[in-house]
């Protein structure tokens, strides 16, 4: 294959001087290249991926596509040269064309573009839809594209959509009106758009055809897709015959205030007709792939167990053509959630990864669900993407001291394919986390990682900063992170403790469910015990200088520790709840909070009061809580843990005359994502800890 688009520029070494080791800086963290998930071509010869060149000023940030040959060691080459990012990559079956979604000059919404990797040249725009297009997928013969777009209620054509969009834009009022729940998601107020599935010829100027608008399915009050940052998704793929498409949809979105949402598998002829519901249960399905030469449909699923807060993600398969609604559960005996999986061509095995004790590594089993074994993986770190094309498997691997790079995986073990960050990473004075376990008072084995500062000297005494992960269905991973970078937090001279308290993933279903009815106290007790264990185990930790902090669920727990303990000299709380009832009523999800607390807020479940940090304020007079100075931060666009929690927290601290500082980020959501805001946040955290620990 001749690649003629942008092949004159190899990966260039950065111009900074990396000869001397230095303590990590915010610039090191923020300016590391951000390597996206690679997608191998169907013939297994190439992999395409995005690389973001970050900048503190978002207007100066670039993100482009790069391509790497998988059969030789030639450097990766840049394919596109545009400040706007490209996403939703998909190859044509003959590995000639690459389609992606981008918003380029003249586009009011993101559209589908196509690159011809054989003849080269500029990318061609394939769609010009008023509300844009996303998630393109080539048909098996390469002649058609399946993709997702939106319409306004009542629209039947693109002309209708254009007219509705114009009416919305020209409205004289700014009010929003809702009759469905939730009205907002994460950092966005939701609108009245409806998600649809389209198909078109894979050529410029082709007319897209809406597959769903005339069906009964979309008239159901609960119809929709999984909600994401870019709108609702209808995960879709082509059946092997190219005459049928499958997609994932929900029909109970109208119940989200009182029930868990779930998604089912549907199929329908490309020619049109009513979709057929293939699964009929209260499971959620995603990650559809065909394997075993088109004779099996594979998927990931969570089987919702009524009244439970967490369900393990299982790998399943159905016979194809579809004959039974009962799948074969391939990972029935594996008490771990499958993160991702691939089906390499010519192999009778499925390769997958799952979290365990701070790591995520590769495993495989045969297509019948037997012969589970570990694949050759790197001994530390985490795989955060995995894809197969032909017999090739590629993904991104990283660790806390190895920022993300593209790797090939296979029988010969992992092979690094890119070096965007290796030189900069090698110049930093940092150590891999140290892992340790201890047995908590409740009998559970608790996993921890310990991160040491630059210029570490075991003969010295260091303050300890216990950093608490969010979730709670999450796990501290040995990976390079932006928002709470372990080594940057440790940089001024702290030992950072990362504890996977009960409720964390990576340790089985029972462990993750153990916070039900005990959302804050039990996990906080284990964090306190982990601190005690670290002080006892490591002589270089100064047990008289302790701090704790976290974000989201970690912020909830930080607030609880401040409310119920006097051992910490300083607390840092970002996006932390103060009142379980207020959080139930103002967050963008409520049903799971009722399940976790044992019933609705108006019932007789004591958790709502007994584990709300604000209602423990009496501990201040007793001298058993609310003594530690607290740094409180929040993004005004956070609708997951709305800002009223932070305001209540700050008000309470002043009412109790406890030293407190409030940081409000008007242009941030649940996370702090802008460069200068991030730099300011780390500076404030370091300053707060230094004020009370040094």
mmCIF file of N, CA and C in Angstrom, residues 358-481:
data_model
loop_
_atom_site.group_PDB
_atom_site.id
_atom_site.type_symbol
_atom_site.label_atom_id
_atom_site.label_comp_id
_atom_site.label_asym_id
_atom_site.label_seq_id
_atom_site.Cartn_x
_atom_site.Cartn_y
_atom_site.Cartn_z
ATOM 1 N N UNK A 358 -4.363 -2.989 40.814
ATOM 2 C CA UNK A 358 -3.582 -1.897 40.279
ATOM 3 C C UNK A 358 -3.088 -2.078 38.864
ATOM 4 N N UNK A 359 -3.287 -3.252 38.292
ATOM 5 C CA UNK A 359 -2.785 -3.543 36.949
ATOM 6 C C UNK A 359 -3.936 -3.944 36.038
ATOM 7 N N UNK A 360 -3.705 -3.814 34.724
ATOM 8 C CA UNK A 360 -4.626 -4.385 33.746
ATOM 9 C C UNK A 360 -3.796 -5.042 32.656
ATOM 10 N N UNK A 361 -3.909 -6.369 32.567
ATOM 11 C CA UNK A 361 -3.069 -7.136 31.665
ATOM 12 C C UNK A 361 -3.912 -8.050 30.794
ATOM 13 N N UNK A 362 -3.257 -8.682 29.806
ATOM 14 C CA UNK A 362 -3.962 -9.493 28.819
ATOM 15 C C UNK A 362 -4.116 -10.941 29.261
ATOM 16 N N UNK A 363 -5.286 -11.493 28.948
ATOM 17 C CA UNK A 363 -5.573 -12.904 29.152
ATOM 18 C C UNK A 363 -6.335 -13.400 27.928
ATOM 19 N N UNK A 364 -6.508 -14.697 27.830
ATOM 20 C CA UNK A 364 -7.278 -15.235 26.710
ATOM 21 C C UNK A 364 -7.937 -16.540 27.115
ATOM 22 N N UNK A 365 -8.918 -16.938 26.328
ATOM 23 C CA UNK A 365 -9.555 -18.239 26.473
ATOM 24 C C UNK A 365 -10.038 -18.665 25.092
ATOM 25 N N UNK A 366 -10.379 -19.945 24.971
ATOM 26 C CA UNK A 366 -10.882 -20.378 23.675
ATOM 27 C C UNK A 366 -12.305 -19.865 23.471
ATOM 28 N N UNK A 367 -12.821 -20.019 22.273
ATOM 29 C CA UNK A 367 -14.106 -19.434 21.927
ATOM 30 C C UNK A 367 -15.275 -20.111 22.617
ATOM 31 N N UNK A 368 -15.017 -21.216 23.287
ATOM 32 C CA UNK A 368 -16.063 -21.898 24.055
ATOM 33 C C UNK A 368 -16.021 -21.511 25.533
ATOM 34 N N UNK A 369 -15.038 -20.701 25.909
ATOM 35 C CA UNK A 369 -14.954 -20.241 27.288
ATOM 36 C C UNK A 369 -14.043 -21.072 28.166
ATOM 37 N N UNK A 370 -13.201 -21.888 27.598
ATOM 38 C CA UNK A 370 -12.292 -22.713 28.384
ATOM 39 C C UNK A 370 -10.841 -22.306 28.189
ATOM 40 N N UNK A 371 -9.958 -22.972 28.927
ATOM 41 C CA UNK A 371 -8.518 -22.779 28.811
ATOM 42 C C UNK A 371 -8.115 -21.322 29.039
ATOM 43 N N UNK A 372 -8.547 -20.768 30.168
ATOM 44 C CA UNK A 372 -8.174 -19.405 30.526
ATOM 45 C C UNK A 372 -6.689 -19.356 30.846
ATOM 46 N N UNK A 373 -5.994 -18.384 30.252
ATOM 47 C CA UNK A 373 -4.568 -18.261 30.539
ATOM 48 C C UNK A 373 -4.121 -16.818 30.347
ATOM 49 N N UNK A 374 -3.006 -16.502 30.974
ATOM 50 C CA UNK A 374 -2.423 -15.172 30.841
ATOM 51 C C UNK A 374 -1.655 -15.088 29.538
ATOM 52 N N UNK A 375 -1.783 -13.959 28.846
ATOM 53 C CA UNK A 375 -0.994 -13.697 27.651
ATOM 54 C C UNK A 375 0.271 -12.939 28.053
ATOM 55 N N UNK A 376 1.216 -12.888 27.145
ATOM 56 C CA UNK A 376 2.451 -12.171 27.429
ATOM 57 C C UNK A 376 2.143 -10.684 27.538
ATOM 58 N N UNK A 377 2.368 -10.131 28.722
ATOM 59 C CA UNK A 377 2.105 -8.718 28.984
ATOM 60 C C UNK A 377 3.301 -8.116 29.686
ATOM 61 N N UNK A 378 3.335 -6.812 29.735
ATOM 62 C CA UNK A 378 4.342 -6.145 30.540
ATOM 63 C C UNK A 378 4.008 -6.357 32.011
ATOM 64 N N UNK A 379 5.012 -6.522 32.864
ATOM 65 C CA UNK A 379 4.748 -6.920 34.257
ATOM 66 C C UNK A 379 4.113 -5.840 35.111
ATOM 67 N N UNK A 380 4.157 -4.590 34.664
ATOM 68 C CA UNK A 380 3.558 -3.500 35.430
ATOM 69 C C UNK A 380 2.596 -2.748 34.522
ATOM 70 N N UNK A 381 1.964 -1.722 35.049
ATOM 71 C CA UNK A 381 1.175 -0.835 34.224
ATOM 72 C C UNK A 381 -0.170 -1.389 33.800
ATOM 73 N N UNK A 382 -0.764 -0.711 32.801
ATOM 74 C CA UNK A 382 -2.121 -1.036 32.387
ATOM 75 C C UNK A 382 -2.284 -0.861 30.889
ATOM 76 N N UNK A 383 -3.035 -1.764 30.300
ATOM 77 C CA UNK A 383 -3.480 -1.612 28.911
ATOM 78 C C UNK A 383 -4.747 -0.775 28.939
ATOM 79 N N UNK A 384 -4.788 0.298 28.162
ATOM 80 C CA UNK A 384 -6.007 1.115 28.175
ATOM 81 C C UNK A 384 -6.725 1.144 26.840
ATOM 82 N N UNK A 385 -6.247 0.389 25.854
ATOM 83 C CA UNK A 385 -7.003 0.172 24.623
ATOM 84 C C UNK A 385 -6.474 -1.094 23.971
ATOM 85 N N UNK A 386 -7.314 -1.728 23.167
ATOM 86 C CA UNK A 386 -6.931 -2.960 22.488
ATOM 87 C C UNK A 386 -7.823 -3.123 21.272
ATOM 88 N N UNK A 387 -7.222 -3.397 20.116
ATOM 89 C CA UNK A 387 -7.993 -3.596 18.890
ATOM 90 C C UNK A 387 -7.270 -4.623 18.024
ATOM 91 N N UNK A 388 -8.029 -5.331 17.196
ATOM 92 C CA UNK A 388 -7.470 -6.341 16.299
ATOM 93 C C UNK A 388 -7.828 -6.000 14.865
ATOM 94 N N UNK A 389 -6.892 -6.265 13.965
ATOM 95 C CA UNK A 389 -7.105 -6.133 12.529
ATOM 96 C C UNK A 389 -6.352 -7.248 11.850
ATOM 97 N N UNK A 390 -7.059 -8.122 11.128
ATOM 98 C CA UNK A 390 -6.403 -9.325 10.650
ATOM 99 C C UNK A 390 -5.882 -10.112 11.835
ATOM 100 N N UNK A 391 -4.626 -10.520 11.781
ATOM 101 C CA UNK A 391 -4.021 -11.244 12.898
ATOM 102 C C UNK A 391 -3.311 -10.300 13.875
ATOM 103 N N UNK A 392 -3.273 -9.034 13.557
ATOM 104 C CA UNK A 392 -2.544 -8.065 14.389
ATOM 105 C C UNK A 392 -3.393 -7.618 15.569
ATOM 106 N N UNK A 393 -2.738 -7.406 16.703
ATOM 107 C CA UNK A 393 -3.361 -6.817 17.885
ATOM 108 C C UNK A 393 -2.511 -5.628 18.321
ATOM 109 N N UNK A 394 -3.140 -4.482 18.481
ATOM 110 C CA UNK A 394 -2.429 -3.288 18.924
ATOM 111 C C UNK A 394 -3.234 -2.608 20.022
ATOM 112 N N UNK A 395 -2.549 -1.810 20.808
ATOM 113 C CA UNK A 395 -3.225 -1.091 21.879
ATOM 114 C C UNK A 395 -2.295 -0.059 22.470
ATOM 115 N N UNK A 396 -2.737 0.563 23.545
ATOM 116 C CA UNK A 396 -1.932 1.534 24.274
ATOM 117 C C UNK A 396 -1.614 0.957 25.644
ATOM 118 N N UNK A 397 -0.339 0.984 25.989
ATOM 119 C CA UNK A 397 0.095 0.558 27.325
ATOM 120 C C UNK A 397 0.739 1.759 28.000
ATOM 121 N N UNK A 398 0.581 1.833 29.309
ATOM 122 C CA UNK A 398 1.182 2.904 30.089
ATOM 123 C C UNK A 398 1.384 2.435 31.518
ATOM 124 N N UNK A 399 2.207 3.157 32.247
ATOM 125 C CA UNK A 399 2.318 2.989 33.692
ATOM 126 C C UNK A 399 2.496 4.374 34.290
ATOM 127 N N UNK A 400 2.577 4.459 35.591
ATOM 128 C CA UNK A 400 2.697 5.773 36.224
ATOM 129 C C UNK A 400 4.009 6.458 35.872
ATOM 130 N N UNK A 401 5.028 5.706 35.442
ATOM 131 C CA UNK A 401 6.299 6.314 35.046
ATOM 132 C C UNK A 401 6.603 6.084 33.564
ATOM 133 N N UNK A 402 5.629 5.578 32.824
ATOM 134 C CA UNK A 402 5.744 5.386 31.378
ATOM 135 C C UNK A 402 4.473 5.919 30.721
ATOM 136 N N UNK A 403 4.471 7.180 30.281
ATOM 137 C CA UNK A 403 3.275 7.725 29.643
ATOM 138 C C UNK A 403 2.868 6.902 28.423
ATOM 139 N N UNK A 404 1.625 7.030 27.978
ATOM 140 C CA UNK A 404 1.077 6.127 26.955
ATOM 141 C C UNK A 404 1.874 6.095 25.661
ATOM 142 N N UNK A 405 2.025 4.878 25.139
ATOM 143 C CA UNK A 405 2.597 4.642 23.814
ATOM 144 C C UNK A 405 1.829 3.496 23.156
ATOM 145 N N UNK A 406 1.913 3.422 21.827
ATOM 146 C CA UNK A 406 1.268 2.343 21.079
ATOM 147 C C UNK A 406 2.153 1.100 21.121
ATOM 148 N N UNK A 407 1.521 -0.039 21.372
ATOM 149 C CA UNK A 407 2.220 -1.322 21.430
ATOM 150 C C UNK A 407 1.520 -2.334 20.528
ATOM 151 N N UNK A 408 2.317 -3.264 20.013
ATOM 152 C CA UNK A 408 1.778 -4.448 19.351
ATOM 153 C C UNK A 408 1.824 -5.589 20.350
ATOM 154 N N UNK A 409 0.788 -6.427 20.337
ATOM 155 C CA UNK A 409 0.714 -7.568 21.237
ATOM 156 C C UNK A 409 0.556 -8.838 20.409
ATOM 157 N N UNK A 410 1.069 -9.927 20.931
ATOM 158 C CA UNK A 410 0.961 -11.187 20.202
ATOM 159 C C UNK A 410 1.809 -12.259 20.827
ATOM 160 N N UNK A 411 2.094 -13.287 20.055
ATOM 161 C CA UNK A 411 2.819 -14.451 20.569
ATOM 162 C C UNK A 411 4.215 -14.102 21.052
ATOM 163 N N UNK A 412 4.826 -13.088 20.444
ATOM 164 C CA UNK A 412 6.189 -12.715 20.827
ATOM 165 C C UNK A 412 6.226 -11.718 21.980
ATOM 166 N N UNK A 413 5.052 -11.396 22.533
ATOM 167 C CA UNK A 413 5.003 -10.467 23.647
ATOM 168 C C UNK A 413 4.842 -9.035 23.181
ATOM 169 N N UNK A 414 4.709 -8.101 24.102
ATOM 170 C CA UNK A 414 4.489 -6.701 23.738
ATOM 171 C C UNK A 414 5.708 -6.096 23.038
ATOM 172 N N UNK A 415 5.428 -5.245 22.048
ATOM 173 C CA UNK A 415 6.490 -4.524 21.344
ATOM 174 C C UNK A 415 6.064 -3.065 21.208
ATOM 175 N N UNK A 416 6.885 -2.173 21.712
ATOM 176 C CA UNK A 416 6.558 -0.755 21.621
ATOM 177 C C UNK A 416 6.743 -0.271 20.194
ATOM 178 N N UNK A 417 5.747 0.457 19.669
ATOM 179 C CA UNK A 417 5.761 0.923 18.287
ATOM 180 C C UNK A 417 6.013 2.420 18.163
ATOM 181 N N UNK A 418 5.799 3.180 19.230
ATOM 182 C CA UNK A 418 5.990 4.630 19.171
ATOM 183 C C UNK A 418 6.853 5.100 20.337
ATOM 184 N N UNK A 419 7.392 6.305 20.181
ATOM 185 C CA UNK A 419 8.267 6.874 21.220
ATOM 186 C C UNK A 419 7.979 8.361 21.392
ATOM 187 N N UNK A 420 6.723 8.700 21.501
ATOM 188 C CA UNK A 420 6.354 10.098 21.625
ATOM 189 C C UNK A 420 6.787 10.694 22.964
ATOM 190 N N UNK A 421 6.811 9.877 24.012
ATOM 191 C CA UNK A 421 7.044 10.396 25.359
ATOM 192 C C UNK A 421 8.234 9.773 26.074
ATOM 193 N N UNK A 422 8.902 8.833 25.436
ATOM 194 C CA UNK A 422 9.921 8.052 26.155
ATOM 195 C C UNK A 422 11.096 8.906 26.611
ATOM 196 N N UNK A 423 11.540 9.855 25.780
ATOM 197 C CA UNK A 423 12.707 10.646 26.154
ATOM 198 C C UNK A 423 12.381 11.568 27.318
ATOM 199 N N UNK A 424 11.245 12.218 27.263
ATOM 200 C CA UNK A 424 10.867 13.109 28.353
ATOM 201 C C UNK A 424 10.676 12.316 29.638
ATOM 202 N N UNK A 425 10.032 11.156 29.534
ATOM 203 C CA UNK A 425 9.796 10.339 30.724
ATOM 204 C C UNK A 425 11.105 9.883 31.358
ATOM 205 N N UNK A 426 12.102 9.573 30.518
ATOM 206 C CA UNK A 426 13.385 9.090 31.036
ATOM 207 C C UNK A 426 14.139 10.169 31.806
ATOM 208 N N UNK A 427 13.782 11.427 31.604
ATOM 209 C CA UNK A 427 14.500 12.518 32.272
ATOM 210 C C UNK A 427 13.939 12.836 33.652
ATOM 211 N N UNK A 428 12.845 12.191 34.027
ATOM 212 C CA UNK A 428 12.186 12.507 35.296
ATOM 213 C C UNK A 428 12.682 11.561 36.386
ATOM 214 N N UNK A 429 12.915 12.109 37.542
ATOM 215 C CA UNK A 429 13.331 11.315 38.698
ATOM 216 C C UNK A 429 12.073 10.779 39.381
ATOM 217 N N UNK A 430 11.688 9.573 39.013
ATOM 218 C CA UNK A 430 10.503 8.952 39.612
ATOM 219 C C UNK A 430 10.674 7.445 39.696
ATOM 220 N N UNK A 431 9.930 6.856 40.604
ATOM 221 C CA UNK A 431 9.988 5.412 40.819
ATOM 222 C C UNK A 431 8.608 4.805 40.601
ATOM 223 N N UNK A 432 8.594 3.555 40.169
ATOM 224 C CA UNK A 432 7.326 2.837 40.053
ATOM 225 C C UNK A 432 6.697 2.687 41.437
ATOM 226 N N UNK A 433 5.384 2.657 41.530
ATOM 227 C CA UNK A 433 4.735 2.485 42.833
ATOM 228 C C UNK A 433 5.129 1.167 43.486
ATOM 229 N N UNK A 434 5.169 1.186 44.797
ATOM 230 C CA UNK A 434 5.374 -0.045 45.566
ATOM 231 C C UNK A 434 4.010 -0.575 45.994
ATOM 232 N N UNK A 435 3.777 -1.859 45.755
ATOM 233 C CA UNK A 435 2.497 -2.474 46.085
ATOM 234 C C UNK A 435 2.586 -3.174 47.447
ATOM 235 N N UNK A 436 1.530 -3.080 48.242
ATOM 236 C CA UNK A 436 1.457 -3.886 49.457
ATOM 237 C C UNK A 436 -0.002 -4.155 49.812
ATOM 238 N N UNK A 437 -0.211 -5.224 50.552
ATOM 239 C CA UNK A 437 -1.539 -5.641 50.996
ATOM 240 C C UNK A 437 -1.569 -5.667 52.522
ATOM 241 N N UNK A 438 -2.757 -5.552 53.084
ATOM 242 C CA UNK A 438 -2.926 -5.823 54.508
ATOM 243 C C UNK A 438 -4.341 -6.341 54.731
ATOM 244 N N UNK A 439 -4.535 -6.970 55.860
ATOM 245 C CA UNK A 439 -5.848 -7.499 56.206
ATOM 246 C C UNK A 439 -6.566 -6.498 57.097
ATOM 247 N N UNK A 440 -7.705 -5.998 56.616
ATOM 248 C CA UNK A 440 -8.472 -5.006 57.362
ATOM 249 C C UNK A 440 -9.227 -5.666 58.505
ATOM 250 N N UNK A 441 -9.734 -4.845 59.401
ATOM 251 C CA UNK A 441 -10.451 -5.372 60.562
ATOM 252 C C UNK A 441 -11.727 -6.104 60.170
ATOM 253 N N UNK A 442 -12.259 -5.798 58.975
ATOM 254 C CA UNK A 442 -13.454 -6.516 58.518
ATOM 255 C C UNK A 442 -13.110 -7.822 57.817
ATOM 256 N N UNK A 443 -11.820 -8.179 57.791
ATOM 257 C CA UNK A 443 -11.379 -9.442 57.220
ATOM 258 C C UNK A 443 -10.983 -9.378 55.760
ATOM 259 N N UNK A 444 -11.197 -8.256 55.097
ATOM 260 C CA UNK A 444 -10.867 -8.146 53.682
ATOM 261 C C UNK A 444 -9.389 -7.834 53.491
ATOM 262 N N UNK A 445 -8.823 -8.398 52.436
ATOM 263 C CA UNK A 445 -7.470 -8.053 52.043
ATOM 264 C C UNK A 445 -7.531 -6.795 51.195
ATOM 265 N N UNK A 446 -6.761 -5.786 51.584
ATOM 266 C CA UNK A 446 -6.817 -4.481 50.949
ATOM 267 C C UNK A 446 -5.495 -4.211 50.225
ATOM 268 N N UNK A 447 -5.623 -3.864 48.936
ATOM 269 C CA UNK A 447 -4.438 -3.583 48.117
ATOM 270 C C UNK A 447 -4.137 -2.092 48.118
ATOM 271 N N UNK A 448 -2.837 -1.765 48.148
ATOM 272 C CA UNK A 448 -2.377 -0.380 48.187
ATOM 273 C C UNK A 448 -1.172 -0.202 47.270
ATOM 274 N N UNK A 449 -0.995 1.024 46.814
ATOM 275 C CA UNK A 449 0.239 1.415 46.133
ATOM 276 C C UNK A 449 0.819 2.626 46.868
ATOM 277 N N UNK A 450 2.141 2.666 46.947
ATOM 278 C CA UNK A 450 2.848 3.746 47.624
ATOM 279 C C UNK A 450 3.753 4.430 46.609
ATOM 280 N N UNK A 451 3.628 5.746 46.481
ATOM 281 C CA UNK A 451 4.423 6.523 45.530
ATOM 282 C C UNK A 451 5.344 7.453 46.305
ATOM 283 N N UNK A 452 6.628 7.420 45.940
ATOM 284 C CA UNK A 452 7.642 8.198 46.656
ATOM 285 C C UNK A 452 8.043 9.419 45.846
ATOM 286 N N UNK A 453 8.498 10.486 46.519
ATOM 287 C CA UNK A 453 8.887 11.707 45.805
ATOM 288 C C UNK A 453 10.250 11.577 45.150
ATOM 289 N N UNK A 454 10.588 12.551 44.323
ATOM 290 C CA UNK A 454 11.926 12.615 43.727
ATOM 291 C C UNK A 454 12.976 12.770 44.826
ATOM 292 N N UNK A 455 14.195 12.318 44.520
ATOM 293 C CA UNK A 455 15.313 12.402 45.473
ATOM 294 C C UNK A 455 14.975 11.698 46.784
ATOM 295 N N UNK A 456 14.245 10.629 46.687
ATOM 296 C CA UNK A 456 13.794 9.923 47.886
ATOM 297 C C UNK A 456 14.971 9.377 48.687
ATOM 298 N N UNK A 457 14.916 9.581 49.994
ATOM 299 C CA UNK A 457 15.953 9.103 50.906
ATOM 300 C C UNK A 457 15.264 8.331 52.030
ATOM 301 N N UNK A 458 15.407 7.008 52.081
ATOM 302 C CA UNK A 458 14.700 6.222 53.096
ATOM 303 C C UNK A 458 15.104 6.547 54.524
ATOM 304 N N UNK A 459 16.189 7.283 54.693
ATOM 305 C CA UNK A 459 16.612 7.652 56.047
ATOM 306 C C UNK A 459 15.864 8.882 56.560
ATOM 307 N N UNK A 460 15.159 9.576 55.679
ATOM 308 C CA UNK A 460 14.420 10.771 56.078
ATOM 309 C C UNK A 460 12.997 10.412 56.487
ATOM 310 N N UNK A 461 12.305 11.378 57.057
ATOM 311 C CA UNK A 461 10.901 11.244 57.420
ATOM 312 C C UNK A 461 10.054 12.117 56.494
ATOM 313 N N UNK A 462 9.010 11.519 55.927
ATOM 314 C CA UNK A 462 8.163 12.219 54.967
ATOM 315 C C UNK A 462 6.717 12.252 55.450
ATOM 316 N N UNK A 463 6.011 13.369 55.224
ATOM 317 C CA UNK A 463 4.570 13.377 55.465
ATOM 318 C C UNK A 463 3.875 12.404 54.505
ATOM 319 N N UNK A 464 2.703 11.943 54.911
ATOM 320 C CA UNK A 464 1.921 11.010 54.091
ATOM 321 C C UNK A 464 0.659 11.711 53.589
ATOM 322 N N UNK A 465 0.401 11.592 52.293
ATOM 323 C CA UNK A 465 -0.819 12.116 51.685
ATOM 324 C C UNK A 465 -1.616 10.931 51.154
ATOM 325 N N UNK A 466 -2.728 10.605 51.837
ATOM 326 C CA UNK A 466 -3.607 9.515 51.395
ATOM 327 C C UNK A 466 -4.562 10.071 50.350
ATOM 328 N N UNK A 467 -4.411 9.648 49.117
ATOM 329 C CA UNK A 467 -5.232 10.133 48.007
ATOM 330 C C UNK A 467 -6.275 9.061 47.681
ATOM 331 N N UNK A 468 -7.526 9.471 47.589
ATOM 332 C CA UNK A 468 -8.656 8.540 47.534
ATOM 333 C C UNK A 468 -9.291 8.571 46.150
ATOM 334 N N UNK A 469 -9.440 7.404 45.538
ATOM 335 C CA UNK A 469 -9.990 7.384 44.178
ATOM 336 C C UNK A 469 -11.498 7.593 44.173
ATOM 337 N N UNK A 470 -12.003 8.041 43.029
ATOM 338 C CA UNK A 470 -13.434 8.227 42.836
ATOM 339 C C UNK A 470 -14.107 6.931 42.444
ATOM 340 N N UNK A 471 -15.354 7.034 42.102
ATOM 341 C CA UNK A 471 -16.086 5.821 41.689
ATOM 342 C C UNK A 471 -17.427 5.696 42.376
ATOM 343 N N UNK A 472 -17.558 4.911 43.387
ATOM 344 C CA UNK A 472 -16.547 4.082 44.020
ATOM 345 C C UNK A 472 -16.133 2.882 43.165
ATOM 346 N N UNK A 473 -16.942 2.571 42.117
ATOM 347 C CA UNK A 473 -16.626 1.430 41.251
ATOM 348 C C UNK A 473 -15.462 1.812 40.348
ATOM 349 N N UNK A 474 -14.278 1.757 40.900
ATOM 350 C CA UNK A 474 -13.068 2.185 40.224
ATOM 351 C C UNK A 474 -11.905 1.528 40.949
ATOM 352 N N UNK A 475 -10.694 1.708 40.445
ATOM 353 C CA UNK A 475 -9.513 1.114 41.055
ATOM 354 C C UNK A 475 -8.326 2.009 40.773
ATOM 355 N N UNK A 476 -7.460 2.185 41.772
ATOM 356 C CA UNK A 476 -6.190 2.853 41.494
ATOM 357 C C UNK A 476 -5.384 1.965 40.552
ATOM 358 N N UNK A 477 -4.940 2.541 39.438
ATOM 359 C CA UNK A 477 -4.188 1.790 38.436
ATOM 360 C C UNK A 477 -2.776 2.349 38.317
ATOM 361 N N UNK A 478 -1.851 1.474 38.021
ATOM 362 C CA UNK A 478 -0.491 1.900 37.728
ATOM 363 C C UNK A 478 -0.513 2.504 36.324
ATOM 364 N N UNK A 479 -0.833 3.801 36.247
ATOM 365 C CA UNK A 479 -0.934 4.467 34.960
ATOM 366 C C UNK A 479 -0.570 5.941 35.114
ATOM 367 N N UNK A 480 -0.321 6.579 33.984
ATOM 368 C CA UNK A 480 0.025 7.996 33.953
ATOM 369 C C UNK A 480 -1.268 8.788 33.855
ATOM 370 N N UNK A 481 -1.505 9.685 34.822
ATOM 371 C CA UNK A 481 -2.776 10.412 34.859
ATOM 372 C C UNK A 481 -2.510 11.917 34.894
#
